[in-house]
Coordinates of C-alpha atoms and ligand atoms in Angstrom, one line a residue:
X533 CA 52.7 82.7 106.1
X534 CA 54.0 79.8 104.5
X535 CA 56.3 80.2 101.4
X536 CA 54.9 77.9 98.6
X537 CA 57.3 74.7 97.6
X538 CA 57.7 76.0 94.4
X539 CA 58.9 78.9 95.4
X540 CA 60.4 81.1 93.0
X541 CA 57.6 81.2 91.3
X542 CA 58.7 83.3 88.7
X543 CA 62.0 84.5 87.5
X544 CA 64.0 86.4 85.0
X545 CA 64.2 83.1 82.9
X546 CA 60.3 82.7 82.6
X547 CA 60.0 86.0 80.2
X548 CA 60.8 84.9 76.8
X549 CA 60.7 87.1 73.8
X550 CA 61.9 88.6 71.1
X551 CA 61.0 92.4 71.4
X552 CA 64.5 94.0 72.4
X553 CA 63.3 95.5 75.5
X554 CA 62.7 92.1 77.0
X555 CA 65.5 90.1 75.4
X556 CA 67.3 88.4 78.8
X557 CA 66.1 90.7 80.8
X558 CA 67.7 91.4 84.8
X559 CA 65.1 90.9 87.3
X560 CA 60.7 90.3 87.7
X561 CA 59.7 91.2 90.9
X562 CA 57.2 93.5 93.3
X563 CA 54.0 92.2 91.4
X564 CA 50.3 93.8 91.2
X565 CA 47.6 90.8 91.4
X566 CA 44.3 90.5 90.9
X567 CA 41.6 88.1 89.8
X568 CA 40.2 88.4 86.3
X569 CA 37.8 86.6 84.4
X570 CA 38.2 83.3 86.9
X571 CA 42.4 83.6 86.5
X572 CA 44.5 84.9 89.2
X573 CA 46.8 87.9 86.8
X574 CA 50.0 89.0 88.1
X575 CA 51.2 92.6 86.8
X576 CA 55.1 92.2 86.6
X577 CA 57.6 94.5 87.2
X578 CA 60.3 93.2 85.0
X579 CA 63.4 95.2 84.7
X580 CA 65.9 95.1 81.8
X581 CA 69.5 95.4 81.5
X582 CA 69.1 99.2 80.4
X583 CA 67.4 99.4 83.9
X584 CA 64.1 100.0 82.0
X585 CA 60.9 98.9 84.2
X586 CA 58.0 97.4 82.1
X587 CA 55.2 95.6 82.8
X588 CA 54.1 92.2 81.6
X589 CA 51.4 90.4 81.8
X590 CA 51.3 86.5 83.4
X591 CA 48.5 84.7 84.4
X592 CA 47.7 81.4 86.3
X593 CA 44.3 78.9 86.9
X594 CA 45.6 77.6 90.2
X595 CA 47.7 80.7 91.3
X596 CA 51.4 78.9 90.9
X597 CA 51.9 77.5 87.2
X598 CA 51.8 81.0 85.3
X599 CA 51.7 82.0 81.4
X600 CA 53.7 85.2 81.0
X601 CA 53.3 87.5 78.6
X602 CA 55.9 87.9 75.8
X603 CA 55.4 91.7 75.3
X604 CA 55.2 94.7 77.5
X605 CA 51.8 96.1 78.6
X606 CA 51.5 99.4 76.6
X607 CA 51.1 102.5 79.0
X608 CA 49.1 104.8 77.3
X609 CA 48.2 108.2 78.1
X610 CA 51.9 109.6 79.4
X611 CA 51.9 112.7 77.2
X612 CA 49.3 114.2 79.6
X613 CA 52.1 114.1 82.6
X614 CA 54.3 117.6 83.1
X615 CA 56.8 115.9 84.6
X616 CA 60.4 113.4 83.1
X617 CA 58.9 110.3 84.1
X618 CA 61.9 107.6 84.6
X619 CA 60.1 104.7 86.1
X620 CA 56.8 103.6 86.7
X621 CA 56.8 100.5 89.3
X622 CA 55.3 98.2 92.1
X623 CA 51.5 98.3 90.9
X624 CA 48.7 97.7 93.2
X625 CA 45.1 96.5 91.6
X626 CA 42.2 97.2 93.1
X627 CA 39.2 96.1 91.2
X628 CA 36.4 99.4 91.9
X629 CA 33.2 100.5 90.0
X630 CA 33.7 97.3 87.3
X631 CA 37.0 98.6 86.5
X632 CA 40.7 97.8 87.7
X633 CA 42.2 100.6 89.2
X634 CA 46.1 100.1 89.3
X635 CA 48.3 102.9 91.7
X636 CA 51.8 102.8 90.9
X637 CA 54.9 104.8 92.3
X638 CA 55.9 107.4 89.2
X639 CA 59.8 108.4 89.3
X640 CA 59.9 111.6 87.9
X641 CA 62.5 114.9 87.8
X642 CA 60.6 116.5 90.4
X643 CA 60.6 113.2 92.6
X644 CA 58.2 110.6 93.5
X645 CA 54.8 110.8 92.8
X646 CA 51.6 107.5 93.4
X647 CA 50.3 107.6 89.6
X648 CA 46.9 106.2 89.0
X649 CA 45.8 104.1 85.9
X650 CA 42.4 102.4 84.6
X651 CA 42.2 99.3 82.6
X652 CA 38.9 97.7 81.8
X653 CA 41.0 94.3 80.5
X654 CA 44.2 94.8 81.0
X655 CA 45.2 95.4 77.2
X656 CA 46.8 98.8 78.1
X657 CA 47.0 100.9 81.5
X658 CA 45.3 104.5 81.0
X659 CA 47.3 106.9 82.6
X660 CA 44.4 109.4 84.6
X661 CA 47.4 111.3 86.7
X662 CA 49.6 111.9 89.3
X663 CA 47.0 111.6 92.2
X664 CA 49.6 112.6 95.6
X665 CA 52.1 115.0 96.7
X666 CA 55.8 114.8 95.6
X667 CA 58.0 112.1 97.4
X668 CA 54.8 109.7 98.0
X669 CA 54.9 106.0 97.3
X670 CA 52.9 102.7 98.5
X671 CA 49.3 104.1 97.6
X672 CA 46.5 101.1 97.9
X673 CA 43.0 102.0 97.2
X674 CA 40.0 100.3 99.4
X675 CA 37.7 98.6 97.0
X676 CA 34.8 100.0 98.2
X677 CA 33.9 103.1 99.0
X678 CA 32.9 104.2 102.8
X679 CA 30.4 106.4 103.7
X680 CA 30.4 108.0 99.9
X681 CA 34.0 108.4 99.5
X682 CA 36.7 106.9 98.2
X683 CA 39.6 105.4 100.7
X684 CA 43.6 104.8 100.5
X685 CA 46.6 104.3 102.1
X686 CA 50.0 106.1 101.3
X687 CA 53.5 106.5 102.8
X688 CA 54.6 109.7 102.2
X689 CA 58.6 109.6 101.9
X690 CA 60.2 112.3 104.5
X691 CA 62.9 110.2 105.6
X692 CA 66.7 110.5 104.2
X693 CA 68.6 107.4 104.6
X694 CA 72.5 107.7 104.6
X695 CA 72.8 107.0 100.8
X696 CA 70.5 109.8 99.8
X697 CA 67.4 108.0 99.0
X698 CA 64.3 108.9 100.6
X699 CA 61.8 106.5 101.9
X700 CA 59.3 106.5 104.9
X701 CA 57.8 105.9 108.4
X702 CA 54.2 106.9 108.0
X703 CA 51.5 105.1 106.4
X704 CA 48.4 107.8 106.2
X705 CA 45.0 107.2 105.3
X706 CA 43.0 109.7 102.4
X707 CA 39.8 110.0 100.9
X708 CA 38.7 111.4 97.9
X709 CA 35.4 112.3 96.2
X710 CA 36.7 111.4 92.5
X711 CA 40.3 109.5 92.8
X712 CA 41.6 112.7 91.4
X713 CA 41.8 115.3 94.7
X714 CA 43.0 113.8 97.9
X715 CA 42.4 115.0 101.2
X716 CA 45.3 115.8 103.3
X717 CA 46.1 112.2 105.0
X718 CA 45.5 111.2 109.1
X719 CA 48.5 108.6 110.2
X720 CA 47.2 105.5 110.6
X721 CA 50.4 104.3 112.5
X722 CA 54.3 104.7 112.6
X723 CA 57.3 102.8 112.4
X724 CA 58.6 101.3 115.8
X725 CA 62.6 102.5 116.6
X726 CA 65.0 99.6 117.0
X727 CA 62.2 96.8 115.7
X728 CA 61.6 94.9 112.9
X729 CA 59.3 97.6 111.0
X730 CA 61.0 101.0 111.3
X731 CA 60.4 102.1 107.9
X732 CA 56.9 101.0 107.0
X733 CA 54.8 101.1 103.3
X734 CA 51.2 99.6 102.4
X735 CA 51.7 96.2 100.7
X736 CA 48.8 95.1 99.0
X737 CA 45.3 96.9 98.6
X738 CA 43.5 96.1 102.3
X739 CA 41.3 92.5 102.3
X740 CA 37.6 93.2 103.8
X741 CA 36.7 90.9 106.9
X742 CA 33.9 90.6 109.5
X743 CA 37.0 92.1 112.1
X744 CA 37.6 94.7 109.9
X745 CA 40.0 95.6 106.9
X746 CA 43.3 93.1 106.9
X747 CA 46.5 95.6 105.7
X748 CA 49.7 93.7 104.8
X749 CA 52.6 95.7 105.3
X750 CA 56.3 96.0 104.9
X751 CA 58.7 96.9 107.7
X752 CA 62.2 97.6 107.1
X753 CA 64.6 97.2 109.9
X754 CA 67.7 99.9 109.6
X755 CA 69.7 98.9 112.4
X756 CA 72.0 95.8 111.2
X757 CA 75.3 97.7 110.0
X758 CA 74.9 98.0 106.3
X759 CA 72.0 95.3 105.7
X760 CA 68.2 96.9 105.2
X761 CA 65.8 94.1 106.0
X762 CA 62.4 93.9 104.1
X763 CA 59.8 92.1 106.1
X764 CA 56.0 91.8 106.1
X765 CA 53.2 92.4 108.7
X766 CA 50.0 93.1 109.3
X767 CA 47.7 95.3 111.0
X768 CA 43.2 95.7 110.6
X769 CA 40.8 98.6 110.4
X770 CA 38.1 99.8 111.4
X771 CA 35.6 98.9 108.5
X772 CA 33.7 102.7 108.7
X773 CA 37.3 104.5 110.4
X774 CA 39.8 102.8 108.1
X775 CA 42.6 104.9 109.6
X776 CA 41.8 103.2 112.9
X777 CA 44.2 101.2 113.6
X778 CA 42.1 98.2 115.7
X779 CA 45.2 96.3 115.9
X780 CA 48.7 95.8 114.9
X781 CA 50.7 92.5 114.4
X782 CA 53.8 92.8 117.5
X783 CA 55.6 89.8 115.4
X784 CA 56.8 89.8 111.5
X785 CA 54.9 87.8 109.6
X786 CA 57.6 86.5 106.8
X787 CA 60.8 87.8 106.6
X788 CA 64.1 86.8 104.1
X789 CA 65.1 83.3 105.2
X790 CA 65.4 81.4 101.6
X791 CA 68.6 82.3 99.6
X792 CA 66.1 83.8 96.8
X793 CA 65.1 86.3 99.5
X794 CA 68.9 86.4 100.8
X795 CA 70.4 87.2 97.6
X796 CA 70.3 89.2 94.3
X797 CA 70.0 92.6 93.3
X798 CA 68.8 93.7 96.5
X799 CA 69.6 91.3 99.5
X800 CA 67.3 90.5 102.6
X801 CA 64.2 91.9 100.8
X802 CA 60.5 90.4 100.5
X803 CA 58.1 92.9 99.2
X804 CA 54.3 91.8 99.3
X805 CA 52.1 93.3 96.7
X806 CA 49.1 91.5 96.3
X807 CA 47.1 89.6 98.2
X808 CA 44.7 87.6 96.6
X809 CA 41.4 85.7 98.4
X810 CA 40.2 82.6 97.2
X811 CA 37.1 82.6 98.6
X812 CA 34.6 85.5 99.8
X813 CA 31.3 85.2 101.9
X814 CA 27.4 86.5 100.6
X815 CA 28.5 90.0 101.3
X816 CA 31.8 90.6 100.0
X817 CA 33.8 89.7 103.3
X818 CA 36.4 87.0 102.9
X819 CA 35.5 83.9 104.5
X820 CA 36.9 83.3 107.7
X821 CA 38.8 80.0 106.7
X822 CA 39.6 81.4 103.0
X823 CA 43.4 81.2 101.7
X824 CA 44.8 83.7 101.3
X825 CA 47.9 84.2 98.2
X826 CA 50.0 86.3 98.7
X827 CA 52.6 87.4 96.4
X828 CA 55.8 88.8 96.9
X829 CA 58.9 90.5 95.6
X830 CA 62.3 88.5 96.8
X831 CA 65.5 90.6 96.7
X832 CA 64.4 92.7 94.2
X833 CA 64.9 90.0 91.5
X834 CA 62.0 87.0 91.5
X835 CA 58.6 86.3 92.5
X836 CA 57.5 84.6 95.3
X837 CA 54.2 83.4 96.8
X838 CA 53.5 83.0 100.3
X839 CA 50.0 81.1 101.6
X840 CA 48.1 82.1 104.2
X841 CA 44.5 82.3 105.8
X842 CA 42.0 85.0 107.2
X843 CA 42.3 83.0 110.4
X844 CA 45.9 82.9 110.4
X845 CA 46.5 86.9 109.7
X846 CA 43.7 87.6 112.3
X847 CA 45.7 85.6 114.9
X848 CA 49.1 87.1 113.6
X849 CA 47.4 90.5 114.3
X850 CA 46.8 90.0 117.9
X851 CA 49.7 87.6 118.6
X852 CA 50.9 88.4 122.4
Ligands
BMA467 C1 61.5 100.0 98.3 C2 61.0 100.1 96.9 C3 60.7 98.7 96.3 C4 61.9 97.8 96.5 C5 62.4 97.8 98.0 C6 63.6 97.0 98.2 O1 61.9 101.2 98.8 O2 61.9 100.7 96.1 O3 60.4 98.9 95.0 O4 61.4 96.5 96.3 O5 62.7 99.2 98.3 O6 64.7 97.4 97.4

């Protein structure tokens, strides 16, 4: 992928306002995207110097000069959760039945939950519930549904890194016949010992090709002393099996190289989270020489955008 010029695209400076909770805030990073109403909009994980996460809204004709919101996007609907949430974070959109579906990793007391919310215009996010078992993160719905059901990826989180925090090396697939009740998940694929993507997570919600269904995904490689590094890949699906894996990319396909993916509040880190088309064919596949945008968290503190095409993450897939 190729990092845009502009690159950061946004950063802590770019959210301007005067409600407290947002006054000079820390960090924006790890993005949801989506189009909406012929603008590409960016759901932003901004983080304040209480370490509160909120979400603000920014939004962009051409995908790169963006307007960003100078208020929080109101969660509503919280009341209805049992547990202490702390955090909600890293938002996926997936646009499904006319209505944005956004699945976001839930901090709570009892640990980590995927959370799933409805907007119809992004003027709130509708909390509908904790939708996965405790300790799950990196849920991305399809946005279709195959064969009657509903589809997703998740990575449950059943490994304990030396620090204490939990985090993962399975990416499963689920189905559902409401969004609500998941069935168990079957492993899609695994993180490889000793390579680039031991610890693995969905990025953003899978793309819809001809080939199959395009998955960007994160690898984290463990074994360089004390330094985790954050990279992307990607992998495709069967269109009807989605947790056939048809193919998986040997080769990163960005990894921290720019000194806003080097450094800041968490070094050698670039998180994608959305992945946006620019062009689709007749029947809802991307077009085979469509670019594709796709934006990222860098060290846990800005926003990035990295450009890409069909072609190009087909190739990276099958890359010798
Ligand atoms: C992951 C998540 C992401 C974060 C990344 C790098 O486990 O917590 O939100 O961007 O680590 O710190």
């Amino acid at each position: 992928m190729k990092r845009h010029p502009r690159n950061p695209l946004i950063t802590r400076r770019d959210i301007v306002s005067s409600h407290p909770a947002l006054r000079d805030v820390s960090s924006v990073f790890n993005p949801g995207g989506t189009w909406f109403e012929g603008r590409i909009l960016l759901l932003l994980r901004v983080q304040n110097r209480a370490r509160e996460t909120l979400f603000v809204k920014a939004w962009s004709e051409n995908g790169v000069d963006f307007q960003v919101q100078g208020e929080p996007l109101p969660v509503l609907g919280l009341e209805a959760c049992l547990h202490r949430i702390f955090h909600i974070y890293d938002p996926r959109i997936t646009l499904l039945d006319g209505i944005y579906h956004v699945i976001c990793a839930v901090d709570t007391d009892q640990g980590c939950f995927l959370g799933w919310f409805t907007t119809p215009d992004f003027a709130s996010l509708d909390f509908r519930g904790l939708v996965s078992p405790a300790n799950t993160r990196n849920g991305v719905f399809f946005p279709e549904k195959i064969d009657g059901r509903y589809f997703r990826f998740e990575r449950p989180n059943t490994v304990m890194m030396g620090d204490g925090v939990k985090t993962g090396s399975r990416i499963l697939c689920s189905s559902s016949e409401n969004l609500l009740n998941w069935s168990a998940g079957e492993e899609l694929f695994s993180g490889r010992p000793h390579y680039w993507d031991e610890l693995i997570g969905s990025g953003p919600p899978p793309l819809k090709t001809k080939q199959g269904w395009l998955h960007i995904f994160h690898g984290v490689a463990t074994h360089f002393g004390s330094a985790n590094i954050y990279q992307a890949g990607v992998s495709l699906h069967d269109l009807k099996h989605p947790w056939v894996t048809l193919a998986r990319g040997k080769y990163n396909i960005l990894e921290p190289r720019e000194i806003y993916e080097l450094c800041g509040q968490v070094p050698n880190v670039v998180f994608p989270t959305a992945a946006l088309p620019l062009q689709t064919d007749s029947r809802g596949c991307l077009a085979p020489n469509s670019e594709v945008y796709v934006y990222y968290g860098a060290a846990d503190t800005c926003v990035c955008l990295a450009v890409t095409t069909v072609q190009e993450l087909l190739e990276a897939v099958y890359a010798p």
